[in-house]
PDB file of C-alpha atoms in Angstrom:
ATOM      1  CA  UNK A  16     -32.729 -28.451 -74.531  1.00 81.00           C
ATOM      2  CA  UNK A  17     -36.311 -27.192 -74.234  1.00 84.00           C
ATOM      3  CA  UNK A  18     -37.326 -30.061 -76.539  1.00 89.00           C
ATOM      4  CA  UNK A  19     -36.919 -32.443 -73.575  1.00 93.00           C
ATOM      5  CA  UNK A  20     -39.511 -31.073 -71.135  1.00 93.00           C
ATOM      6  CA  UNK A  21     -41.865 -30.313 -74.035  1.00 92.00           C
ATOM      7  CA  UNK A  22     -41.466 -33.876 -75.345  1.00 93.00           C
ATOM      8  CA  UNK A  23     -42.073 -35.399 -71.915  1.00 94.00           C
ATOM      9  CA  UNK A  24     -45.167 -33.251 -71.450  1.00 94.00           C
ATOM     10  CA  UNK A  25     -46.488 -34.117 -74.920  1.00 93.00           C
ATOM     11  CA  UNK A  26     -46.024 -37.816 -74.144  1.00 94.00           C
ATOM     12  CA  UNK A  27     -47.771 -37.407 -70.782  1.00 95.00           C
ATOM     13  CA  UNK A  28     -44.685 -38.743 -69.048  1.00 96.00           C
ATOM     14  CA  UNK A  29     -44.130 -37.661 -65.461  1.00 94.00           C
ATOM     15  CA  UNK A  30     -41.327 -40.086 -64.515  1.00 97.00           C
ATOM     16  CA  UNK A  31     -38.521 -41.091 -66.836  1.00 98.00           C
ATOM     17  CA  UNK A  32     -35.206 -42.929 -66.597  1.00 98.00           C
ATOM     18  CA  UNK A  33     -32.390 -41.701 -68.809  1.00 98.00           C
ATOM     19  CA  UNK A  34     -30.170 -43.989 -70.888  1.00 98.00           C
ATOM     20  CA  UNK A  35     -27.083 -42.342 -72.360  1.00 97.00           C
ATOM     21  CA  UNK A  36     -23.509 -41.629 -71.421  1.00 97.00           C
ATOM     22  CA  UNK A  37     -22.482 -41.010 -67.832  1.00 97.00           C
ATOM     23  CA  UNK A  38     -22.527 -37.201 -68.058  1.00 97.00           C
ATOM     24  CA  UNK A  39     -25.999 -37.151 -69.604  1.00 97.00           C
ATOM     25  CA  UNK A  40     -27.400 -39.526 -66.973  1.00 97.00           C
ATOM     26  CA  UNK A  41     -25.712 -37.784 -64.001  1.00 96.00           C
ATOM     27  CA  UNK A  42     -26.902 -34.338 -65.072  1.00 97.00           C
ATOM     28  CA  UNK A  43     -30.411 -35.480 -66.116  1.00 97.00           C
ATOM     29  CA  UNK A  44     -29.705 -34.428 -69.703  1.00 97.00           C
ATOM     30  CA  UNK A  45     -27.852 -31.303 -68.585  1.00 96.00           C
ATOM     31  CA  UNK A  46     -30.757 -30.254 -66.367  1.00 96.00           C
ATOM     32  CA  UNK A  47     -33.456 -30.685 -69.035  1.00 96.00           C
ATOM     33  CA  UNK A  48     -35.181 -33.447 -67.032  1.00 97.00           C
ATOM     34  CA  UNK A  49     -36.552 -31.983 -63.802  1.00 95.00           C
ATOM     35  CA  UNK A  50     -35.274 -33.749 -60.698  1.00 95.00           C
ATOM     36  CA  UNK A  51     -38.779 -34.806 -59.657  1.00 95.00           C
ATOM     37  CA  UNK A  52     -39.264 -36.515 -63.052  1.00 95.00           C
ATOM     38  CA  UNK A  53     -35.968 -38.430 -62.976  1.00 96.00           C
ATOM     39  CA  UNK A  54     -35.632 -42.087 -62.009  1.00 97.00           C
ATOM     40  CA  UNK A  55     -31.971 -42.487 -61.130  1.00 95.00           C
ATOM     41  CA  UNK A  56     -30.202 -45.681 -62.058  1.00 97.00           C
ATOM     42  CA  UNK A  57     -28.265 -47.679 -59.497  1.00 96.00           C
ATOM     43  CA  UNK A  58     -24.502 -47.326 -59.872  1.00 97.00           C
ATOM     44  CA  UNK A  59     -23.979 -50.755 -61.476  1.00 98.00           C
ATOM     45  CA  UNK A  60     -26.794 -50.131 -63.962  1.00 98.00           C
ATOM     46  CA  UNK A  61     -25.513 -46.643 -64.737  1.00 98.00           C
ATOM     47  CA  UNK A  62     -22.020 -48.047 -65.341  1.00 98.00           C
ATOM     48  CA  UNK A  63     -23.407 -50.765 -67.626  1.00 97.00           C
ATOM     49  CA  UNK A  64     -25.487 -48.300 -69.657  1.00 98.00           C
ATOM     50  CA  UNK A  65     -22.543 -45.893 -69.979  1.00 97.00           C
ATOM     51  CA  UNK A  66     -20.101 -48.617 -71.019  1.00 97.00           C
ATOM     52  CA  UNK A  67     -22.554 -50.162 -73.463  1.00 96.00           C
ATOM     53  CA  UNK A  68     -23.384 -46.753 -74.894  1.00 96.00           C
ATOM     54  CA  UNK A  69     -19.656 -46.113 -75.422  1.00 96.00           C
ATOM     55  CA  UNK A  70     -19.300 -49.460 -77.227  1.00 94.00           C
ATOM     56  CA  UNK A  71     -22.254 -48.648 -79.467  1.00 94.00           C
ATOM     57  CA  UNK A  72     -20.817 -45.204 -80.248  1.00 93.00           C
ATOM     58  CA  UNK A  73     -17.278 -46.416 -80.899  1.00 94.00           C
ATOM     59  CA  UNK A  74     -18.199 -49.446 -82.986  1.00 92.00           C
ATOM     60  CA  UNK A  75     -21.423 -48.237 -84.612  1.00 88.00           C
ATOM     61  CA  UNK A  76     -23.389 -51.249 -83.365  1.00 87.00           C
ATOM     62  CA  UNK A  77     -26.995 -51.708 -84.400  1.00 88.00           C
ATOM     63  CA  UNK A  78     -29.528 -53.697 -82.376  1.00 85.00           C
ATOM     64  CA  UNK A  79     -27.288 -56.552 -81.236  1.00 89.00           C
ATOM     65  CA  UNK A  80     -29.256 -59.177 -79.331  1.00 92.00           C
ATOM     66  CA  UNK A  81     -27.214 -59.231 -76.087  1.00 93.00           C
ATOM     67  CA  UNK A  82     -27.398 -55.466 -75.658  1.00 94.00           C
ATOM     68  CA  UNK A  83     -31.077 -55.306 -76.682  1.00 95.00           C
ATOM     69  CA  UNK A  84     -31.913 -58.010 -74.147  1.00 97.00           C
ATOM     70  CA  UNK A  85     -30.065 -56.244 -71.335  1.00 97.00           C
ATOM     71  CA  UNK A  86     -31.500 -52.803 -72.173  1.00 97.00           C
ATOM     72  CA  UNK A  87     -34.964 -54.373 -72.174  1.00 98.00           C
ATOM     73  CA  UNK A  88     -34.378 -56.159 -68.862  1.00 98.00           C
ATOM     74  CA  UNK A  89     -33.128 -52.977 -67.205  1.00 98.00           C
ATOM     75  CA  UNK A  90     -35.888 -50.813 -68.695  1.00 98.00           C
ATOM     76  CA  UNK A  91     -38.607 -53.183 -67.556  1.00 98.00           C
ATOM     77  CA  UNK A  92     -37.131 -53.342 -64.058  1.00 97.00           C
ATOM     78  CA  UNK A  93     -37.163 -49.531 -63.890  1.00 98.00           C
ATOM     79  CA  UNK A  94     -40.736 -49.452 -65.180  1.00 97.00           C
ATOM     80  CA  UNK A  95     -41.952 -52.064 -62.705  1.00 97.00           C
ATOM     81  CA  UNK A  96     -39.929 -51.394 -59.570  1.00 96.00           C
ATOM     82  CA  UNK A  97     -39.202 -47.673 -59.749  1.00 96.00           C
ATOM     83  CA  UNK A  98     -42.421 -46.520 -61.426  1.00 95.00           C
ATOM     84  CA  UNK A  99     -40.768 -45.073 -64.502  1.00 97.00           C
ATOM     85  CA  UNK A 100     -43.249 -44.427 -67.282  1.00 98.00           C
ATOM     86  CA  UNK A 101     -40.701 -44.427 -70.089  1.00 98.00           C
ATOM     87  CA  UNK A 102     -37.012 -44.522 -70.871  1.00 98.00           C
ATOM     88  CA  UNK A 103     -35.469 -41.419 -72.422  1.00 98.00           C
ATOM     89  CA  UNK A 104     -32.973 -42.567 -75.049  1.00 97.00           C
ATOM     90  CA  UNK A 105     -30.625 -39.633 -74.627  1.00 96.00           C
ATOM     91  CA  UNK A 106     -28.088 -39.967 -77.375  1.00 87.00           C
ATOM     92  CA  UNK A 107     -27.966 -40.214 -81.136  1.00 89.00           C
ATOM     93  CA  UNK A 108     -26.042 -43.462 -80.843  1.00 93.00           C
ATOM     94  CA  UNK A 109     -29.010 -45.087 -79.081  1.00 94.00           C
ATOM     95  CA  UNK A 110     -31.318 -43.728 -81.753  1.00 92.00           C
ATOM     96  CA  UNK A 111     -29.087 -45.307 -84.371  1.00 91.00           C
ATOM     97  CA  UNK A 112     -28.784 -48.534 -82.343  1.00 94.00           C
ATOM     98  CA  UNK A 113     -32.572 -48.928 -82.439  1.00 94.00           C
ATOM     99  CA  UNK A 114     -33.018 -47.667 -86.029  1.00 91.00           C
ATOM    100  CA  UNK A 115     -34.024 -51.067 -87.406  1.00 90.00           C
ATOM    101  CA  UNK A 116     -35.631 -52.654 -84.330  1.00 91.00           C
ATOM    102  CA  UNK A 117     -37.535 -50.378 -81.958  1.00 93.00           C
ATOM    103  CA  UNK A 118     -37.185 -51.060 -78.214  1.00 96.00           C
ATOM    104  CA  UNK A 119     -39.835 -53.296 -76.684  1.00 96.00           C
ATOM    105  CA  UNK A 120     -40.342 -50.877 -73.795  1.00 97.00           C
ATOM    106  CA  UNK A 121     -41.961 -47.421 -73.588  1.00 97.00           C
ATOM    107  CA  UNK A 122     -39.384 -44.891 -74.682  1.00 97.00           C
ATOM    108  CA  UNK A 123     -38.841 -41.365 -75.922  1.00 97.00           C
ATOM    109  CA  UNK A 124     -36.066 -40.811 -78.435  1.00 96.00           C
ATOM    110  CA  UNK A 125     -34.269 -37.542 -77.670  1.00 95.00           C
ATOM    111  CA  UNK A 126     -32.751 -37.436 -81.158  1.00 92.00           C
ATOM    112  CA  UNK A 127     -36.261 -37.576 -82.634  1.00 92.00           C
ATOM    113  CA  UNK A 128     -37.426 -34.804 -80.288  1.00 93.00           C
ATOM    114  CA  UNK A 129     -34.575 -32.634 -81.567  1.00 90.00           C
ATOM    115  CA  UNK A 130     -35.298 -33.497 -85.201  1.00 91.00           C
ATOM    116  CA  UNK A 131     -38.971 -32.637 -84.746  1.00 88.00           C
ATOM    117  CA  UNK A 132     -38.078 -29.316 -83.144  1.00 89.00           C
ATOM    118  CA  UNK A 133     -35.621 -28.445 -85.953  1.00 91.00           C
ATOM    119  CA  UNK A 134     -38.265 -29.223 -88.576  1.00 92.00           C
ATOM    120  CA  UNK A 135     -40.876 -27.089 -86.758  1.00 87.00           C
ATOM    121  CA  UNK A 136     -38.471 -24.154 -86.625  1.00 88.00           C
ATOM    122  CA  UNK A 137     -37.486 -24.606 -90.259  1.00 94.00           C
ATOM    123  CA  UNK A 138     -41.116 -24.609 -91.362  1.00 94.00           C
ATOM    124  CA  UNK A 139     -42.117 -21.657 -89.175  1.00 89.00           C
TER     125      UNK A 139
END
């Protein structure tokens, strides 16, 4: 999980909101996001992200307009009202969801951070 703090530091991101499943959001990516860096979601928003994430994972959805619109609305609210600098997409299903259409908000893809770290280790 050391790819998370290293990725946040490399991006110059001090405050991040996490999108993923409930466990990942509640634990700040299993403790990889320092508490002082975390922008917690309100309960209703957390429930919506978790439920939508589950739907994406179960049904293999890719960039459907209703979900993209709502993710964008929520992300921009967190950026504007809670001073988040980026959204951490903390789940391979979100990476896959946005594979063809990148989010229109500042984000860091945790799956990509892990891929980059695996490649660095493989090449070392």
